[in-house]
């Protein structure tokens, strides 16, 4: 909620306080969605390159302080361009979502 109050006591014509209350849930939900889209791929839901580079330095710094290691997984789908060209982009998108689901499941 967004709440604003205005003191009207100082006005000689009006005595009191004006309070306005506004539900900003839709705006906050939208801001959260925008933030998510900035760091995660809309199709797969996996973290994107921006997330990797912005968070990578923090992760490496923490690992150094704690004396722990860091693992990075790099996945390349061989001949993926051919999937899009032969089967179409819808099937290519479907394949990407399936691979992402497998990665999420196996990384838990």
CSV table of C-alpha atoms in Angstrom, one decimal:
chain,number,residue,atom,x,y,z
A,1,UNK,CA,0.0,0.0,0.0
A,2,UNK,CA,1.1,3.5,-0.7
A,3,UNK,CA,-0.1,5.9,2.0
A,4,UNK,CA,0.1,9.7,2.0
A,5,UNK,CA,-1.1,12.1,4.7
A,6,UNK,CA,-1.6,15.9,4.4
A,7,UNK,CA,-2.0,18.0,7.5
A,8,UNK,CA,-4.9,20.4,6.9
A,9,UNK,CA,-4.9,21.7,10.5
A,10,UNK,CA,-3.0,24.8,9.5
A,11,UNK,CA,-5.7,25.9,7.0
A,12,UNK,CA,-8.3,28.2,8.6
A,13,UNK,CA,-11.1,26.9,6.4
A,14,UNK,CA,-10.5,23.2,7.0
A,15,UNK,CA,-9.4,21.4,10.0
A,16,UNK,CA,-8.2,17.8,9.8
A,17,UNK,CA,-5.9,15.4,8.0
A,18,UNK,CA,-6.3,14.1,4.5
A,19,UNK,CA,-5.1,10.5,4.0
A,20,UNK,CA,-4.9,8.8,0.7
A,21,UNK,CA,-4.3,5.1,0.4
A,22,UNK,CA,-3.5,3.4,-2.9
A,23,UNK,CA,-3.0,-0.3,-3.6
A,24,UNK,CA,0.3,-0.6,-5.5
A,25,UNK,CA,0.3,-4.4,-5.7
A,26,UNK,CA,0.0,-4.4,-9.5
A,27,UNK,CA,2.9,-2.0,-9.9
A,28,UNK,CA,5.1,-4.0,-7.5
A,29,UNK,CA,4.2,-7.2,-9.3
A,30,UNK,CA,5.1,-5.6,-12.6
A,31,UNK,CA,8.4,-4.3,-11.2
A,32,UNK,CA,9.2,-7.8,-10.0
A,33,UNK,CA,8.4,-9.3,-13.4
A,34,UNK,CA,10.7,-6.8,-15.1
A,35,UNK,CA,13.5,-7.5,-12.7
A,36,UNK,CA,13.1,-11.2,-13.4
A,37,UNK,CA,13.1,-10.7,-17.2
A,38,UNK,CA,16.4,-8.7,-16.9
A,39,UNK,CA,18.2,-11.7,-15.4
A,40,UNK,CA,16.3,-14.8,-16.7
A,41,UNK,CA,15.5,-16.1,-20.1
A,42,UNK,CA,11.8,-15.7,-20.9
A,43,UNK,CA,11.7,-19.0,-22.8
A,44,UNK,CA,13.6,-21.3,-20.6
A,45,UNK,CA,13.5,-19.6,-17.2
A,46,UNK,CA,17.3,-20.1,-16.8
A,47,UNK,CA,19.6,-17.4,-15.7
A,48,UNK,CA,21.0,-15.4,-18.6
A,49,UNK,CA,24.4,-14.0,-19.5
A,50,UNK,CA,23.7,-10.7,-17.6
A,51,UNK,CA,23.0,-12.6,-14.4
A,52,UNK,CA,26.1,-14.7,-14.9
A,53,UNK,CA,28.4,-11.8,-15.3
A,54,UNK,CA,26.9,-9.6,-12.6
A,55,UNK,CA,26.7,-12.5,-10.1
A,56,UNK,CA,29.9,-14.2,-11.2
A,57,UNK,CA,32.3,-11.7,-9.4
A,58,UNK,CA,30.3,-12.1,-6.2
A,59,UNK,CA,30.4,-15.9,-6.3
A,60,UNK,CA,34.1,-16.0,-7.0
A,61,UNK,CA,34.8,-13.5,-4.2
A,62,UNK,CA,32.7,-15.5,-1.7
A,63,UNK,CA,34.5,-18.7,-2.8
A,64,UNK,CA,37.9,-17.2,-2.2
A,65,UNK,CA,36.9,-15.9,1.3
A,66,UNK,CA,35.5,-19.3,2.2
A,67,UNK,CA,38.2,-21.4,0.6
A,68,UNK,CA,35.6,-23.2,-1.5
A,69,UNK,CA,35.5,-24.1,-5.2
A,70,UNK,CA,33.1,-22.9,-7.9
A,71,UNK,CA,31.7,-25.0,-10.8
A,72,UNK,CA,30.5,-23.6,-14.1
A,73,UNK,CA,28.3,-25.6,-16.5
A,74,UNK,CA,28.5,-24.7,-20.1
A,75,UNK,CA,26.0,-26.3,-22.5
A,76,UNK,CA,26.1,-26.2,-26.2
A,77,UNK,CA,23.4,-27.9,-28.3
A,78,UNK,CA,25.2,-29.1,-31.4
A,79,UNK,CA,23.5,-28.3,-34.7
A,80,UNK,CA,20.7,-26.5,-33.0
A,81,UNK,CA,20.4,-24.2,-35.9
A,82,UNK,CA,19.4,-27.2,-38.0
A,83,UNK,CA,16.6,-28.0,-35.6
A,84,UNK,CA,15.1,-24.6,-36.2
A,85,UNK,CA,15.6,-24.7,-39.9
A,86,UNK,CA,14.3,-28.2,-40.5
A,87,UNK,CA,11.6,-28.6,-37.8
A,88,UNK,CA,10.8,-24.9,-37.2
A,89,UNK,CA,11.2,-22.4,-34.4
A,90,UNK,CA,8.3,-23.8,-32.4
A,91,UNK,CA,10.0,-27.2,-32.1
A,92,UNK,CA,13.4,-25.5,-31.4
A,93,UNK,CA,11.7,-23.6,-28.6
A,94,UNK,CA,10.2,-26.8,-27.3
A,95,UNK,CA,13.6,-28.5,-27.3
A,96,UNK,CA,15.2,-25.6,-25.4
A,97,UNK,CA,12.4,-25.8,-22.8
A,98,UNK,CA,13.0,-29.5,-22.4
A,99,UNK,CA,16.7,-29.1,-22.0
A,100,UNK,CA,16.2,-26.3,-19.5
A,101,UNK,CA,13.8,-28.5,-17.5
A,102,UNK,CA,16.4,-31.3,-17.4
A,103,UNK,CA,19.1,-28.9,-16.3
A,104,UNK,CA,16.9,-27.5,-13.5
A,105,UNK,CA,16.0,-31.0,-12.3
A,106,UNK,CA,19.6,-32.4,-12.4
A,107,UNK,CA,21.1,-29.3,-10.7
A,108,UNK,CA,19.0,-29.7,-7.5
